[in-house]
Short mmCIF file of C-alpha atoms and ligand atoms in Angstrom, two decimals:
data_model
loop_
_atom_site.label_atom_id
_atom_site.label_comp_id
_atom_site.label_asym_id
_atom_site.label_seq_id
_atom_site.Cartn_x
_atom_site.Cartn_y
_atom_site.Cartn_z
CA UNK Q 239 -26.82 -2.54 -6.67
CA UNK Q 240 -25.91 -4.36 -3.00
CA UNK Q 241 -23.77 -3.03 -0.89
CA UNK Q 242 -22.75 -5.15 2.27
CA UNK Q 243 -20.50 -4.21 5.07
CA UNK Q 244 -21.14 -5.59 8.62
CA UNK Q 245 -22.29 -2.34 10.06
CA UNK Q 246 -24.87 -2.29 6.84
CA UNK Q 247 -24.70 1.37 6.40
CA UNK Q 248 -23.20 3.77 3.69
CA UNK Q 249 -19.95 4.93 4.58
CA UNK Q 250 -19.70 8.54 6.87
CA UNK Q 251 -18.70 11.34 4.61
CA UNK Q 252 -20.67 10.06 1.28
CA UNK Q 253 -23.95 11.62 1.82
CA UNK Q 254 -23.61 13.70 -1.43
CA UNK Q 255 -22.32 10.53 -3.08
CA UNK Q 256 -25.44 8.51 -2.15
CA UNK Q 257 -27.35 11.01 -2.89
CA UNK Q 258 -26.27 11.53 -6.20
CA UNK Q 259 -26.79 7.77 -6.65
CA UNK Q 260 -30.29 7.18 -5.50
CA UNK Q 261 -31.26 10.17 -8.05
CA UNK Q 262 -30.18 8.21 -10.85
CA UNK Q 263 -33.27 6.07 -10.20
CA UNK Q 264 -30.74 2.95 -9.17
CA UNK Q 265 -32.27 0.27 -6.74
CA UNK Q 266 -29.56 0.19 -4.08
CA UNK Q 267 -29.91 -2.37 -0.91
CA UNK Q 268 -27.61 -1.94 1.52
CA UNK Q 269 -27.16 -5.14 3.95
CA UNK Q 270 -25.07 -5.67 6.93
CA UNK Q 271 -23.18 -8.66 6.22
CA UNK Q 272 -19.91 -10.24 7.34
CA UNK Q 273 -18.53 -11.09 3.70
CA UNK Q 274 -16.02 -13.65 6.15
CA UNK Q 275 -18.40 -15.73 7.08
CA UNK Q 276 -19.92 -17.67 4.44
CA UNK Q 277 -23.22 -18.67 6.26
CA UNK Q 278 -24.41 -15.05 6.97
CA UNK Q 279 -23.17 -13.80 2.92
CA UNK Q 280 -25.29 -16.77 1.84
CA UNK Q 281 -28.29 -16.27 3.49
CA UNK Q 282 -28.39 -12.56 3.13
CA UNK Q 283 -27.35 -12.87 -0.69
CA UNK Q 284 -29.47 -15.45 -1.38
CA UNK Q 285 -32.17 -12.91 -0.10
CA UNK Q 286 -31.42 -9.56 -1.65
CA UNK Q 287 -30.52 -10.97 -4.92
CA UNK Q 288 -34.65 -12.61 -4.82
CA UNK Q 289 -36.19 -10.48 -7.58
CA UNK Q 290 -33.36 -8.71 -8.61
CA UNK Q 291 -31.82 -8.95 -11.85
CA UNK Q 292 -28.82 -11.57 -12.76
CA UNK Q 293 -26.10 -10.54 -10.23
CA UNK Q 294 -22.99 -9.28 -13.49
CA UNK Q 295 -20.34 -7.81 -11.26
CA UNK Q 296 -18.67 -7.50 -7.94
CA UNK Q 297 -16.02 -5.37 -6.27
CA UNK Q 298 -14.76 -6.94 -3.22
CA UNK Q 299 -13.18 -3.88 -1.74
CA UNK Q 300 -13.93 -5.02 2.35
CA UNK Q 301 -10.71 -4.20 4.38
CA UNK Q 302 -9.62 -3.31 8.07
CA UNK Q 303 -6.09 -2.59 8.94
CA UNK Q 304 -4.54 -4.10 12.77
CA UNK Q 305 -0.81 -3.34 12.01
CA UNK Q 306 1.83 -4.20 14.02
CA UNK Q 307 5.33 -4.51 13.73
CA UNK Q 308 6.63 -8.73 13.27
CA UNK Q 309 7.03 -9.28 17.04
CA UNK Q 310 3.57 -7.79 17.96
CA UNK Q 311 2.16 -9.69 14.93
CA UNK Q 312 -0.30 -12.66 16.25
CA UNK Q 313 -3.14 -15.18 14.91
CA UNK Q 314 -5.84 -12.57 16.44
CA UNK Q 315 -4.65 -9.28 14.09
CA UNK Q 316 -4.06 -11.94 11.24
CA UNK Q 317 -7.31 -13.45 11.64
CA UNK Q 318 -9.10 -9.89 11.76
CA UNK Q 319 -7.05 -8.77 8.80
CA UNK Q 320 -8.02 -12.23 6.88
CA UNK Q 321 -11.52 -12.44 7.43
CA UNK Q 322 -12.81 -9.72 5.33
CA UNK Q 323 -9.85 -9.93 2.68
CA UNK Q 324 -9.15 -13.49 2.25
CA UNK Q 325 -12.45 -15.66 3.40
CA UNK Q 326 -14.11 -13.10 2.02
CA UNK Q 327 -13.28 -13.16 -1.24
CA UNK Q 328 -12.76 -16.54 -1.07
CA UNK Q 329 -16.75 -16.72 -0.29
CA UNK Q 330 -17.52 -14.23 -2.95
CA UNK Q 331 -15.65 -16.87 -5.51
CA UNK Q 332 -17.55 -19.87 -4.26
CA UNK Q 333 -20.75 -17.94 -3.89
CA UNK Q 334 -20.83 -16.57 -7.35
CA UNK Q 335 -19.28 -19.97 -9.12
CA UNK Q 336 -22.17 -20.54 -11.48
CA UNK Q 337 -23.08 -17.01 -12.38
CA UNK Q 338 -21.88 -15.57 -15.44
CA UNK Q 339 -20.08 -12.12 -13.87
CA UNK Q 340 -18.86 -10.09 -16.20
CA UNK Q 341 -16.79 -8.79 -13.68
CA UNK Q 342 -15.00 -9.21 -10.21
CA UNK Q 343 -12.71 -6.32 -9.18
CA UNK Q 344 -10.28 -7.12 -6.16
CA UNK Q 345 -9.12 -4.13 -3.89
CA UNK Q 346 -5.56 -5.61 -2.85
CA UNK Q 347 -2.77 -2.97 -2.18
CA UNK Q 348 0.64 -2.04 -3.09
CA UNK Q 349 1.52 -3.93 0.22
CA UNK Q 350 1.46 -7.06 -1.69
CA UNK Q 351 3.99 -6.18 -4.19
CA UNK Q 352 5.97 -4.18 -2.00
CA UNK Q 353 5.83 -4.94 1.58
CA UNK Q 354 5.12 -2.26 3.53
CA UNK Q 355 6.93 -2.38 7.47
CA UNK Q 356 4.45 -2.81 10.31
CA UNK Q 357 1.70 -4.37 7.84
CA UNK Q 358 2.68 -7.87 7.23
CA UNK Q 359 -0.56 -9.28 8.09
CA UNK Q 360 -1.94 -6.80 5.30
CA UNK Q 361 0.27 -7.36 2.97
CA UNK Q 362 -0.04 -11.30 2.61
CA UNK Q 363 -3.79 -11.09 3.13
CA UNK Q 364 -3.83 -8.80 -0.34
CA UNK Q 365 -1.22 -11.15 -1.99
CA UNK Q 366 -4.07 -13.70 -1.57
CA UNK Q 367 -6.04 -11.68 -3.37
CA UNK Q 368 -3.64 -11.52 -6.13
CA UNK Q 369 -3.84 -14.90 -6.20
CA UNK Q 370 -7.37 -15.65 -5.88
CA UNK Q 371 -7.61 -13.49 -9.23
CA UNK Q 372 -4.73 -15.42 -11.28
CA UNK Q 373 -6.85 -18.51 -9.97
CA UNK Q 374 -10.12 -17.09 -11.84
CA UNK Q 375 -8.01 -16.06 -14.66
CA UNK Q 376 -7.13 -19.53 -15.12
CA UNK Q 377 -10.62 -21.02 -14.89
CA UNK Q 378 -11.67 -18.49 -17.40
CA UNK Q 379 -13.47 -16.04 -15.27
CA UNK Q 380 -13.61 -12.48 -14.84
CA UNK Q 381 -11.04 -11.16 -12.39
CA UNK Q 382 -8.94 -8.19 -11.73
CA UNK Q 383 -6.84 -7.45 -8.76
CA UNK Q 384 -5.94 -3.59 -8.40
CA UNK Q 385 -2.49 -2.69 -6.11
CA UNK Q 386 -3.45 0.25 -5.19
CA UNK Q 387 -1.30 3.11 -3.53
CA UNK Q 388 -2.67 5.30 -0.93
CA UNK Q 389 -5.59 7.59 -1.86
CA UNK Q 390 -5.31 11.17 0.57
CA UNK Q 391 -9.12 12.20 0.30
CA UNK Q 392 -11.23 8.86 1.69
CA UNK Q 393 -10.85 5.46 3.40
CA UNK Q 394 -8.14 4.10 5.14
CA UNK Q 395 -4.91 5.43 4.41
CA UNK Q 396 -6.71 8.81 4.97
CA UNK Q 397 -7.63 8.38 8.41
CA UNK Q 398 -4.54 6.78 9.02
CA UNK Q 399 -2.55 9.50 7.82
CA UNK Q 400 0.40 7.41 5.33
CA UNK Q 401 1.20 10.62 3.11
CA UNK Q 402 4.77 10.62 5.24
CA UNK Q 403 5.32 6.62 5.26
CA UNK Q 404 4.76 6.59 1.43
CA UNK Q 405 7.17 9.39 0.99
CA UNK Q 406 9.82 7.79 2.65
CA UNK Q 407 9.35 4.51 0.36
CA UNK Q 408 9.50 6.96 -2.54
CA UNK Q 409 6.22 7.54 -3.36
CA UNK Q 410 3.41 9.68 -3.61
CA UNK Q 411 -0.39 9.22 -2.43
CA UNK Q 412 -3.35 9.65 -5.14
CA UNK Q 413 -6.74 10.60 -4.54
CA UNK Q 414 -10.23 9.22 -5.61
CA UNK Q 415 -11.61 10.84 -8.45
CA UNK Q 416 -8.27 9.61 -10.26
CA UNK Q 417 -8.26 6.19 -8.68
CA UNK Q 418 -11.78 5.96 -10.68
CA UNK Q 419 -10.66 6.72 -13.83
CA UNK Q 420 -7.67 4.11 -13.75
CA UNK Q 421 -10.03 1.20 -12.06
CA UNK Q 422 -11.85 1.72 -15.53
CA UNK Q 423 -8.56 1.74 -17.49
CA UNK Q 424 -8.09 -1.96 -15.18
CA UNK Q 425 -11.20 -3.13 -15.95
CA UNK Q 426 -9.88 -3.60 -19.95
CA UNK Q 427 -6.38 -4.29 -19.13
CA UNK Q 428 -5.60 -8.51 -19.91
CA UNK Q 429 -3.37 -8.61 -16.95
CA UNK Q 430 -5.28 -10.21 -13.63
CA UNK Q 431 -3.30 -8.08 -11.15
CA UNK Q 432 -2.29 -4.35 -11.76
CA UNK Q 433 -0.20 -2.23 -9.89
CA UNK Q 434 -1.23 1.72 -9.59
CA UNK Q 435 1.03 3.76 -7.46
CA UNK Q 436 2.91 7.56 -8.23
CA UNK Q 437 6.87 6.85 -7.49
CA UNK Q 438 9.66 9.06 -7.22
CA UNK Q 439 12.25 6.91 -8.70
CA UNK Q 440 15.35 7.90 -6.88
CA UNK Q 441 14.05 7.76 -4.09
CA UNK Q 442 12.04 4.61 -4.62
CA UNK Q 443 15.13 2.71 -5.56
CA UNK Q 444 16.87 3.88 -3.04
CA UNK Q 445 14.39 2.71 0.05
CA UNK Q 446 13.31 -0.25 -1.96
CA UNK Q 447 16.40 -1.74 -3.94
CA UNK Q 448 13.81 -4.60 -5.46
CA UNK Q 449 12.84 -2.32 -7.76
CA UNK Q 450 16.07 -0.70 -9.42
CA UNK Q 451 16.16 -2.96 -12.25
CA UNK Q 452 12.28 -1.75 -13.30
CA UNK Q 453 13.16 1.76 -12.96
CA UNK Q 454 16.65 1.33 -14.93
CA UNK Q 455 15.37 3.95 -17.45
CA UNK Q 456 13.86 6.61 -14.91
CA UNK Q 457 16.93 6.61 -12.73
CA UNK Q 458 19.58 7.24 -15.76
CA UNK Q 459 17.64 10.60 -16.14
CA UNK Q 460 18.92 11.52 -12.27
CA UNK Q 461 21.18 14.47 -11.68
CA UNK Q 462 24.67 13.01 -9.12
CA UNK Q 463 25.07 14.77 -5.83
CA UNK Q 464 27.73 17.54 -6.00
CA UNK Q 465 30.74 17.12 -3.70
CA UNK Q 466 28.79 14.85 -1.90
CA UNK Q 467 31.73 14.29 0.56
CA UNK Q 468 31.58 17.92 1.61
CA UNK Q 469 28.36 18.73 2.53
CA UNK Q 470 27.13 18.96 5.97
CA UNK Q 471 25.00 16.11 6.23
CA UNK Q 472 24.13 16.43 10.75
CA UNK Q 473 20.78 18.65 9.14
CA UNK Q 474 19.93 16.04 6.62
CA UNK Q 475 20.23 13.28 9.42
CA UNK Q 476 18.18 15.21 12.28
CA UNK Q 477 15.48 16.09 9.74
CA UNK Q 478 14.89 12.30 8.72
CA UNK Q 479 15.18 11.29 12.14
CA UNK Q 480 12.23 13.81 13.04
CA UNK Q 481 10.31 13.08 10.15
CA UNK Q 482 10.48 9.04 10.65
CA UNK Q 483 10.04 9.43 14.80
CA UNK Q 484 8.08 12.95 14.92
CA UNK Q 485 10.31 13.59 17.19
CA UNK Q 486 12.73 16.37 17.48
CA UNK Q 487 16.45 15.16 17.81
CA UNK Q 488 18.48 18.37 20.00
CA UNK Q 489 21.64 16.43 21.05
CA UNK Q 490 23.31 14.90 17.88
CA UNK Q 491 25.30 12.61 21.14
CA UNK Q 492 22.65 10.77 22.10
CA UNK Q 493 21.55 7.64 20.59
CA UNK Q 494 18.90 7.62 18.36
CA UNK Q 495 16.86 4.46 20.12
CA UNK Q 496 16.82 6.74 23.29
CA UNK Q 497 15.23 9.65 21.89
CA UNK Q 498 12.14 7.89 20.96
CA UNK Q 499 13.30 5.80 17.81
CA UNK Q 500 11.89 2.45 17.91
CA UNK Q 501 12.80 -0.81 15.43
CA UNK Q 502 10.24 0.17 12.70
CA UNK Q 503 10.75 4.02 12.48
CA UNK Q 504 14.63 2.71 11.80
CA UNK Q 505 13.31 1.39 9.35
CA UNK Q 506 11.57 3.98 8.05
CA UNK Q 507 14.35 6.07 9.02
CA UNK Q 508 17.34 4.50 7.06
CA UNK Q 509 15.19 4.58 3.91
CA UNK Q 510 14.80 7.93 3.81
CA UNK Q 511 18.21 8.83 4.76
CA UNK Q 512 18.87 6.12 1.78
CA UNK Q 513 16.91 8.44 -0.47
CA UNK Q 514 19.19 11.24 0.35
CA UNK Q 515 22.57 9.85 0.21
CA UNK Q 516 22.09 8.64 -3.41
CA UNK Q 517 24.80 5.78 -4.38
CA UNK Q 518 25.80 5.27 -0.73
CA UNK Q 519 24.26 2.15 -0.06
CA UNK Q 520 23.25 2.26 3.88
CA UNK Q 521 22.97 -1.02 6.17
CA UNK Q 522 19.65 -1.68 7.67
CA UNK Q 523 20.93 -2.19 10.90
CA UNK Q 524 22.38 1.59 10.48
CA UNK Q 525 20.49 3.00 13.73
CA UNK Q 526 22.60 0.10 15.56
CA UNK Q 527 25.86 0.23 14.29
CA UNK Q 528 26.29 3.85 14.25
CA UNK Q 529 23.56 5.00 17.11
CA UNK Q 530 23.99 8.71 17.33
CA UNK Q 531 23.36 11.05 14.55
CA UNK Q 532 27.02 12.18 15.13
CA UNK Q 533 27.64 8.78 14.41
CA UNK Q 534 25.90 8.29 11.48
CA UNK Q 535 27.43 11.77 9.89
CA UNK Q 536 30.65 10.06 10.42
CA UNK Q 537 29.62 7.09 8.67
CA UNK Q 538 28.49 8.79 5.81
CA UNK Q 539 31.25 11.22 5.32
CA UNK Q 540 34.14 8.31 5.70
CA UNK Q 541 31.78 6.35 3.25
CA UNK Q 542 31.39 8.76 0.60
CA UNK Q 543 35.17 9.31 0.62
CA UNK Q 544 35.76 5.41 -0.33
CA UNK Q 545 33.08 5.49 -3.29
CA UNK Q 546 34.21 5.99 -6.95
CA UNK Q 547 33.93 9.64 -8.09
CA UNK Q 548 30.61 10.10 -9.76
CA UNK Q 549 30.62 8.94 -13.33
CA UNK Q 550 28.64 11.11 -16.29
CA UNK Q 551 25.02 10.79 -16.35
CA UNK Q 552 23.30 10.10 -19.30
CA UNK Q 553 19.63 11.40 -20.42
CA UNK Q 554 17.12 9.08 -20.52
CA UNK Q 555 15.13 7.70 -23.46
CA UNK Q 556 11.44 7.91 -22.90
N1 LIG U 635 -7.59 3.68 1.24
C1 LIG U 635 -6.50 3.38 0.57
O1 LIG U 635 -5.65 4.24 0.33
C2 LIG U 635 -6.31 1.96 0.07
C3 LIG U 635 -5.08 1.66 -0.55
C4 LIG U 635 -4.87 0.36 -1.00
C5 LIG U 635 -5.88 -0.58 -0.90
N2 LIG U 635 -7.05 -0.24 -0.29
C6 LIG U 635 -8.07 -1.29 -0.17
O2 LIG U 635 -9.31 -0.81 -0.66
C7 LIG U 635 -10.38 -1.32 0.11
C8 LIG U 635 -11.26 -0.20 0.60
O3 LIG U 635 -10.47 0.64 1.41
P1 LIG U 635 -11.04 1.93 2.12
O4 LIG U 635 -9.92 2.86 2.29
O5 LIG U 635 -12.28 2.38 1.45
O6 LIG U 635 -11.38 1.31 3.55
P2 LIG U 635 -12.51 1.70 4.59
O7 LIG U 635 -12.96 3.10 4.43
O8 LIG U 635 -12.02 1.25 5.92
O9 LIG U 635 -13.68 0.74 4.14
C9 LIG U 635 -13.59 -0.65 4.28
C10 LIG U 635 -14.98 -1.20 4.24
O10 LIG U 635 -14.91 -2.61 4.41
C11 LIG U 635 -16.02 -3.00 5.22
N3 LIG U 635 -15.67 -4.28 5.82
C12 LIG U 635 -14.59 -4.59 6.57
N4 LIG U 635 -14.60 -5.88 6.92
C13 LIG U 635 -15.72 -6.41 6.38
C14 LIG U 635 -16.30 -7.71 6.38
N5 LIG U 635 -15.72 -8.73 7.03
N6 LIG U 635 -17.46 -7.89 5.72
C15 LIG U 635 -18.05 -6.87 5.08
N7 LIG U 635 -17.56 -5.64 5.02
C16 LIG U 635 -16.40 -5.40 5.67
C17 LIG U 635 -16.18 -1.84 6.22
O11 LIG U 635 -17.50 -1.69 6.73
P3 LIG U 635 -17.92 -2.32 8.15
O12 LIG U 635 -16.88 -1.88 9.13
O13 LIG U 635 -19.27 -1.76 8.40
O14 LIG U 635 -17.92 -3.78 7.92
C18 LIG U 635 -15.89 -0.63 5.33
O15 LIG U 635 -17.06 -0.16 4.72
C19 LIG U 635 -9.75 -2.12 1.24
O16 LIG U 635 -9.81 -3.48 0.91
C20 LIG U 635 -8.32 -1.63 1.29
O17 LIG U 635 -7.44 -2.64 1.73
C21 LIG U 635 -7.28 1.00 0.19
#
């Protein structure tokens, strides 16, 4: 087994892992590399692999994160973001060409299917991994692009702390000793890209409307909101206002972009306050229309009164 990352050592936090591995009796080089640039992956492949057996499968699982929201977004944090995603599995395809892999896992991430606000950079540069696999799917070789979610325990999304962000897009991290068992479910599966992620399908619908029509099924099971009209919603606002800013609102006057609230927590904002008003469908530009969270109460309430009473809900069928 080779393992390459630039800084050529196993990752902090794995000690027990690697130990565990070396016991097995496993050969396992571990080379600093830049899998980006296709010079250095040749010449230090080209030299590990030298008395090793036939090289039969790769995971490409290299990744950094430099989000930003759109404005902030520029060639340097797209650049960093591509080299070890895109040219680097684009090198990994070339590289391997003639050999006969029997397979060649892709880490991309639920950003690609989804979006995910502040990570555009991330999200294309895993879409092109998406791609790169339907390409090798199409020439006949081995490929398999995983979406994953967020796992809570290791990497990434860990130290970045996402267990909020997914819950306001309506769904739910995982963690690693599951992820394994479904990458070995993916490895079967016929279908080049697969998309693993826990959702709470109200609420998933709700902050991402793109994906009603696959969760028609799921959402026919949910219970209506009681006199929605009536209930005092200046809690439910403050509460997703603190949990999209961290901040805590105290007057319900002021507006919401002066108490800390910036253009992608309004984002993040309005779909979680989407997740709790049910059928009401909110504007995005919400936070600007109606600024205050007195505001937006107002808006809700005068809403809710114009909508349709609730009709009856029916079970739904596995
Ligand atoms: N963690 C999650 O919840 C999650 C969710 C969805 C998808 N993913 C994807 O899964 C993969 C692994 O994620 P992770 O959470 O384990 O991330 P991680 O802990 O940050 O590990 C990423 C690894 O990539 C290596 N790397 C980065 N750029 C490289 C390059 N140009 N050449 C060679 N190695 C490079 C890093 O080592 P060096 O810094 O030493 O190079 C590091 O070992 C990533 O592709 C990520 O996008 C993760």
């Amino acid at each position: 087994m080779v393992l390459l990352s630039r800084s050529g050592v196993a990752a902090k936090g794995m000690e027990q892992e690697w130990a565990q591995l070396l016991a097995t009796g496993a050969r396992v080089e571990t080379v600093a590399c830049n899998v980006g640039d296709m010079e250095d992956l040749k010449q230090k492949l080209d030299k590990v692999l030298q008395g090793m057996p036939a090289l039969r499968g790769l995971v490409h699982s290299a990744g950094v994160l430099e989000d930003a929201s759109l404005a902030n977004l520029d060639m340097g944090k797209f650049g960093s973001v591509y080299k070890g995603k895109v040219d680097g599995a684009w090198n990994l395809h070339q590289y391997t060409q003639r050999m006969e892999l029997d397979l060649f896992v892709f880490y991309s991430s639920i950003a690609a299917l989804l979006g995910s606000a502040g990570q555009c950079n991330y999200g294309a540069a895993n879409a092109i991994l998406d791609g790169i696999a339907q390409l090798r799917r199409s020439q006949g070789l081995a490929a398999t692009s995983i979406q994953w979610g967020a796992w809570a325990d290791v990497g990434m999304a860990s130290r970045h702390n996402v267990a909020s962000k997914f819950e306001i897009m309506g769904m739910a991290v995982g963690d690693s000793k599951k992820a394994l068992q479904q990458l070995s479910a993916c490895l079967t599966t016929k279908h080049p890209v697969v998309s693993i992620v826990s959702l709470k399908p109200t609420a998933a619908a709700a902050a991402l409307p793109v994906l009603r029509p696959l969760l028609t099924n799921l959402l026919a099971s949910e219970e209506p909101i009681s006199g929605e009209a009536q209930i005092d919603w200046t809690p439910v606002v403050v509460e997703c206002a603190k949990a999209a800013t961290g901040v805590e609102i105290v007057d319900v006057q002021q507006p919401l972009m002066d108490a800390g609230m910036d253009s992608v927590s309004a984002i993040d904002f309005r779909n979680l306050l989407q997740s709790k008003v049910g059928r009401l469908q909110l504007s995005s530009t919400l936070v600007f229309d109606h600024p205050s969270v007195e505001a937006i109460v107002e808006h809700i309430k005068t809403s809710l009164q114009g909508l349709a009473p609730v009709q009856p809900v029916y079970q739904a069928v596995q």
